[in-house]
Coordinates of C-alpha atoms and ligand atoms in Angstrom, one line a residue:
M1 CA 0.0 0.0 0.0
V2 CA 1.3 3.5 -0.8
T3 CA 0.3 7.0 0.4
I4 CA -0.6 9.9 -1.8
S5 CA 2.7 11.4 -1.0
K6 CA 4.7 8.3 -2.0
A7 CA 2.7 7.8 -5.2
L8 CA 3.3 11.4 -6.2
N9 CA 7.1 11.2 -5.5
E10 CA 7.4 8.1 -7.6
A11 CA 5.5 9.7 -10.5
V12 CA 7.6 12.9 -10.3
E13 CA 10.8 10.8 -10.4
K14 CA 9.6 9.0 -13.4
L15 CA 8.5 12.1 -15.3
K16 CA 11.4 14.3 -14.5
G17 CA 13.5 15.1 -17.5
K18 CA 10.7 13.7 -19.7
V19 CA 8.0 16.4 -19.4
F20 CA 8.1 20.1 -18.8
T21 CA 6.0 20.1 -15.6
P22 CA 6.5 16.8 -13.8
I23 CA 5.1 17.9 -10.4
L24 CA 2.0 19.5 -11.9
D25 CA 1.3 16.6 -14.3
S26 CA 1.7 14.0 -11.5
E27 CA -0.8 15.9 -9.3
V28 CA -3.3 16.6 -12.0
L29 CA -3.3 12.9 -13.0
L30 CA -3.6 11.7 -9.5
S31 CA -6.5 14.1 -9.0
K32 CA -8.1 12.5 -12.0
I33 CA -7.7 9.0 -10.7
L34 CA -9.0 9.9 -7.2
N35 CA -11.7 12.2 -8.6
K36 CA -10.5 15.0 -6.1
D37 CA -9.0 18.4 -6.6
R38 CA -5.3 19.1 -6.2
L39 CA -5.7 20.8 -2.9
Y40 CA -7.1 17.5 -1.5
L41 CA -3.8 15.8 -2.4
I42 CA -1.8 18.4 -0.5
V43 CA -4.0 18.3 2.6
N44 CA -4.3 14.5 2.7
K45 CA -0.7 13.5 1.8
E46 CA -0.7 10.5 4.2
E47 CA -3.9 8.9 3.0
Q48 CA -3.4 5.4 1.5
L49 CA -4.4 4.6 -2.1
T50 CA -6.3 1.4 -2.8
E51 CA -4.5 -1.2 -4.9
E52 CA -6.8 -0.4 -7.8
E53 CA -6.1 3.4 -7.5
Y54 CA -2.4 2.8 -7.4
R55 CA -2.5 0.5 -10.4
K56 CA -4.6 2.9 -12.4
Y57 CA -2.3 5.8 -11.4
K58 CA 0.9 3.9 -12.6
E59 CA -0.9 3.2 -15.9
I60 CA -1.8 6.8 -16.5
I61 CA 1.7 8.0 -15.5
D62 CA 3.2 5.5 -17.9
K63 CA 1.1 6.9 -20.7
R64 CA 2.2 10.4 -19.8
F65 CA 5.8 9.1 -19.8
Q66 CA 5.3 7.8 -23.4
G67 CA 4.3 11.4 -24.4
M68 CA 0.5 11.3 -24.3
P69 CA -0.7 14.9 -23.6
V70 CA -2.2 15.5 -20.2
Q71 CA -5.4 16.7 -21.8
Y72 CA -6.1 13.4 -23.5
L73 CA -5.6 11.7 -20.1
T74 CA -7.9 14.0 -18.2
N75 CA -10.3 14.5 -21.2
N76 CA -10.4 18.2 -20.5
Q77 CA -9.1 21.5 -21.8
E78 CA -10.3 24.9 -20.8
F79 CA -10.9 27.4 -23.6
M80 CA -12.5 30.9 -23.2
G81 CA -13.4 30.0 -19.7
L82 CA -15.3 26.9 -20.8
D83 CA -14.3 23.2 -20.2
F84 CA -14.1 21.2 -23.3
Y85 CA -14.1 17.4 -23.5
V86 CA -11.2 16.2 -25.6
E87 CA -9.8 12.8 -26.5
E88 CA -7.4 11.3 -28.9
G89 CA -8.6 12.1 -32.4
V90 CA -9.4 15.8 -31.9
L91 CA -7.0 18.7 -31.6
I92 CA -6.5 20.0 -28.1
P93 CA -7.7 23.7 -28.3
R94 CA -4.8 26.2 -27.9
P95 CA -4.7 29.4 -25.9
D96 CA -3.6 31.2 -29.1
T97 CA -6.9 30.4 -30.7
E98 CA -8.6 32.6 -28.1
I99 CA -7.1 35.5 -30.0
L100 CA -9.2 34.6 -33.0
V101 CA -12.4 34.3 -30.9
E102 CA -11.6 37.6 -29.1
K103 CA -11.1 39.3 -32.5
V104 CA -14.6 38.4 -33.6
I105 CA -16.2 39.2 -30.2
N106 CA -14.5 42.6 -30.1
H107 CA -15.5 43.5 -33.6
I108 CA -19.2 42.7 -33.6
D109 CA -22.0 43.4 -31.2
N110 CA -23.7 40.3 -30.0
T111 CA -27.4 41.1 -29.9
K112 CA -28.2 40.7 -33.6
E113 CA -29.0 37.5 -35.4
Y114 CA -26.0 36.2 -37.3
N115 CA -25.1 33.2 -39.5
I116 CA -21.6 32.1 -38.4
L117 CA -19.5 29.6 -40.2
D118 CA -16.6 27.7 -38.6
I119 CA -14.5 25.5 -40.9
G120 CA -12.7 22.8 -39.0
T121 CA -14.8 22.1 -35.8
G122 CA -12.2 20.0 -33.9
S123 CA -13.4 19.9 -30.3
G124 CA -15.9 22.7 -31.0
A125 CA -13.8 25.2 -29.1
I126 CA -14.4 28.1 -31.6
T127 CA -17.9 27.1 -32.6
V128 CA -19.2 26.7 -29.0
S129 CA -17.5 29.9 -27.7
L130 CA -19.0 31.9 -30.5
A131 CA -22.4 30.3 -30.1
K132 CA -22.3 31.2 -26.4
Y133 CA -21.4 34.8 -27.0
F134 CA -23.6 35.5 -30.0
V135 CA -26.8 34.5 -28.3
N136 CA -29.1 34.9 -31.3
S137 CA -26.8 33.3 -33.9
T138 CA -26.9 30.1 -35.9
V139 CA -23.5 28.5 -36.3
Y140 CA -22.6 26.2 -39.1
S141 CA -19.7 24.0 -38.1
I142 CA -17.9 21.9 -40.6
D143 CA -15.3 19.1 -40.3
V144 CA -14.2 16.2 -42.4
S145 CA -13.6 14.2 -39.2
K146 CA -16.5 12.1 -37.9
K147 CA -14.9 12.2 -34.4
A148 CA -14.6 16.0 -34.4
I149 CA -18.3 16.3 -35.3
S150 CA -19.3 14.0 -32.5
I151 CA -17.1 15.6 -29.9
G152 CA -18.1 19.1 -31.1
R153 CA -21.7 18.1 -30.6
K154 CA -21.0 16.7 -27.1
N155 CA -19.3 20.0 -26.1
A156 CA -22.2 22.1 -27.6
D157 CA -24.6 20.0 -25.6
R158 CA -22.6 20.4 -22.4
H159 CA -22.6 24.2 -22.8
G160 CA -26.3 24.5 -23.8
V161 CA -25.9 25.7 -27.3
L162 CA -26.5 22.6 -29.4
S163 CA -29.9 23.8 -30.7
R164 CA -28.3 26.7 -32.5
I165 CA -25.4 24.8 -34.1
K166 CA -25.6 22.9 -37.3
F167 CA -22.8 20.4 -37.4
L168 CA -22.0 19.3 -40.9
K169 CA -19.6 16.6 -42.0
G170 CA -17.6 17.2 -45.1
S171 CA -14.8 19.1 -46.7
L172 CA -14.5 22.9 -46.6
F173 CA -17.7 24.5 -48.1
E174 CA -19.0 21.3 -49.7
P175 CA -21.7 20.5 -47.1
L176 CA -23.2 24.0 -47.6
E177 CA -24.2 23.1 -51.2
E178 CA -27.5 21.7 -49.9
I179 CA -28.3 24.7 -47.8
D180 CA -29.5 28.1 -49.1
I181 CA -26.7 30.0 -47.5
K182 CA -24.7 31.6 -50.3
G183 CA -24.2 35.3 -49.6
K184 CA -25.8 34.9 -46.2
I185 CA -22.8 34.2 -43.8
D186 CA -22.1 37.2 -41.6
I187 CA -19.0 35.8 -39.9
L188 CA -16.6 33.2 -41.2
V189 CA -13.9 31.8 -38.9
S190 CA -11.4 29.1 -39.3
N191 CA -8.3 27.7 -37.5
P192 CA -7.4 25.3 -40.4
P193 CA -4.5 22.8 -40.4
Y194 CA -1.5 25.0 -41.2
I195 CA 1.7 23.0 -40.4
P196 CA 3.7 22.3 -43.6
S197 CA 3.6 18.5 -44.1
E198 CA 7.3 18.0 -43.6
E199 CA 7.4 20.0 -40.4
I200 CA 5.0 17.8 -38.5
E201 CA 7.5 15.1 -37.6
K202 CA 9.7 17.9 -36.1
L203 CA 7.1 19.1 -33.6
Q204 CA 7.2 17.9 -30.0
I205 CA 6.1 14.3 -29.6
E206 CA 2.9 15.2 -27.7
V207 CA 1.7 16.9 -31.0
S208 CA 3.4 14.8 -33.7
K209 CA 2.6 11.4 -32.3
Y210 CA -0.7 12.0 -30.5
E211 CA -2.6 14.7 -32.2
P212 CA -4.5 14.0 -35.4
R213 CA -2.5 14.6 -38.6
L214 CA -5.7 15.7 -40.2
A215 CA -5.9 18.6 -37.9
L216 CA -2.3 19.8 -38.5
D217 CA -1.3 19.1 -42.1
G218 CA -1.6 22.2 -44.2
G219 CA 0.0 20.7 -47.3
K220 CA 3.5 21.3 -48.7
D221 CA 3.8 24.9 -47.7
G222 CA 1.1 24.9 -44.9
L223 CA -1.1 27.3 -46.9
Y224 CA -3.4 24.9 -48.7
F225 CA -6.5 25.7 -46.7
Y226 CA -6.0 29.5 -46.9
R227 CA -5.9 29.4 -50.7
K228 CA -9.2 27.3 -50.7
I229 CA -11.0 29.4 -48.1
I230 CA -10.0 32.8 -49.4
D231 CA -11.0 31.8 -52.9
K232 CA -14.5 30.4 -51.9
A233 CA -15.5 32.6 -49.0
P234 CA -16.7 35.6 -51.0
K235 CA -19.5 33.3 -52.5
Y236 CA -20.8 32.6 -49.0
L237 CA -20.2 35.8 -47.1
R238 CA -22.7 38.6 -47.0
Y239 CA -21.6 41.9 -48.5
N240 CA -19.5 43.5 -45.7
G241 CA -19.3 40.2 -43.9
F242 CA -16.4 39.5 -41.5
I243 CA -13.8 36.8 -41.9
A244 CA -11.1 35.9 -39.4
L245 CA -8.4 33.2 -39.9
E246 CA -5.9 31.9 -37.4
V247 CA -2.4 31.6 -39.1
G248 CA 0.8 29.9 -38.1
H249 CA 4.2 31.5 -37.5
N250 CA 5.3 33.6 -40.5
Q251 CA 2.1 32.9 -42.6
A252 CA 0.2 36.2 -42.1
G253 CA 2.0 38.0 -44.9
K254 CA 1.1 35.3 -47.4
V255 CA -2.5 35.1 -46.3
V256 CA -2.9 38.9 -46.6
E257 CA -1.4 38.6 -50.1
F258 CA -3.9 35.9 -51.1
M259 CA -6.7 38.3 -49.9
R260 CA -5.4 41.2 -51.8
K261 CA -5.0 39.2 -55.0
N262 CA -8.5 38.0 -54.7
G263 CA -9.9 41.5 -54.7
C264 CA -13.0 40.9 -52.6
Y265 CA -11.4 41.7 -49.3
K266 CA -11.0 45.1 -47.7
D267 CA -9.8 46.6 -44.3
I268 CA -7.4 43.6 -43.9
E269 CA -5.9 43.4 -40.4
I270 CA -3.3 41.3 -38.7
T271 CA -3.5 40.7 -34.9
E272 CA -0.7 39.4 -32.8
D273 CA -0.9 36.9 -30.0
L274 CA 0.5 37.5 -26.5
A275 CA 3.9 36.3 -27.6
G276 CA 3.9 39.0 -30.3
I277 CA 3.5 36.4 -33.1
E278 CA 1.1 37.4 -36.0
R279 CA -1.7 35.0 -35.3
V280 CA -4.9 36.2 -36.9
V281 CA -5.7 37.7 -40.3
S282 CA -9.2 39.3 -40.5
Ligands
SAM301 N1 -11.3 24.6 -34.5 C1 -10.6 23.7 -33.6 C2 -9.7 24.5 -32.7 O1 -9.4 25.6 -33.0 O2 -9.2 23.9 -31.7 C3 -9.8 22.7 -34.4 C4 -8.8 23.2 -35.4 S1 -7.8 22.0 -36.1 C5 -6.3 23.0 -36.3 C6 -8.3 21.9 -37.8 C7 -9.6 21.1 -38.0 O3 -9.9 21.1 -39.4 C8 -9.5 19.6 -37.6 O4 -10.6 19.3 -36.7 C9 -9.6 18.8 -38.9 O5 -10.3 17.6 -38.8 C10 -10.4 19.8 -39.8 N2 -10.2 19.6 -41.2 C11 -9.1 19.1 -41.9 N3 -9.3 19.1 -43.2 C12 -10.6 19.6 -43.4 C13 -11.4 19.8 -44.5 N4 -11.0 19.6 -45.8 N5 -12.6 20.4 -44.4 C14 -13.1 20.7 -43.1 N6 -12.4 20.4 -42.0 C15 -11.1 19.9 -42.1
LIG302 N1 -1.3 25.5 -33.2 C1 -1.1 24.1 -33.5 C2 0.4 23.7 -33.2 O1 1.3 24.5 -33.3 C3 -1.4 23.8 -35.0 C4 -2.8 23.9 -35.3 C5 -3.1 24.1 -36.7 O2 -2.4 23.6 -37.6 N2 -4.0 25.0 -36.9 O3 0.7 22.6 -33.0

């Protein structure tokens, strides 16, 4: 039999040098197994784990040791103050993406009725946050991944906005063909896959081995989806509609160039993230 304190020490020893935050990860994962908060662990250090709890804890720590992200082990990531269910097969929402959501929220008043389109649902992070804020909106949320659609739906339900979201499975604008929506989208957002194909293997193992390639791979130069979206968006956007796209490191200039060449876009802006990296083109 081991105490909380001993189990934590063992886990920290194992994860040290392997992950960035061994103490935090060990605590968060033990909290998950015991279904208690982290403060409980600190206050009840000498409490004994049952054999079953200890076995499960060693298993989960081993997965973390292999590189599985904490969020896939706890099935949770907070985004815009909301808890999102995540599991292997959908991208873990990133704090950088909050810049995209904030850009939209700060730009547009939330009382009117809008049609919002989000391309690349993932966990539903952007879709659900916008549906919560724009209380009279309808959100069309498209993903090619069946898993993304089902997890997006689960998160929408969890946050009480399912009835205003239309989840559509398919590629890019294709699922909209059957809906009378051309020229009627007020706000179009997307955080598309944008990592150049050959760069994916070079990312940290948590991302390259565990997150879905489908959510990361932006083609040879990483810009495949921007070309497609910028080309097609004017058909779907209302006159004077708003578009905001998350971009990767050093991609904003190119994306602005695509918009300028297209000719339908005006008042193009780049917004930086908290690290000073150009993150959103709108
Ligand atoms: N919006 C989520 C977020 O910000 O956390 C997920 C973004 S993730 C970078 C990109 C998403 O686009 C993935 O869920 C992926 O399955 C989806 N995707 C990839 N190719 C697509 C396509 N051709 N059409 C629609 N969605 C696609
Ligand atoms: N921001 C993610 C990463 O750096 C990539 C997500 C994307 O391709 N849109 O891993």
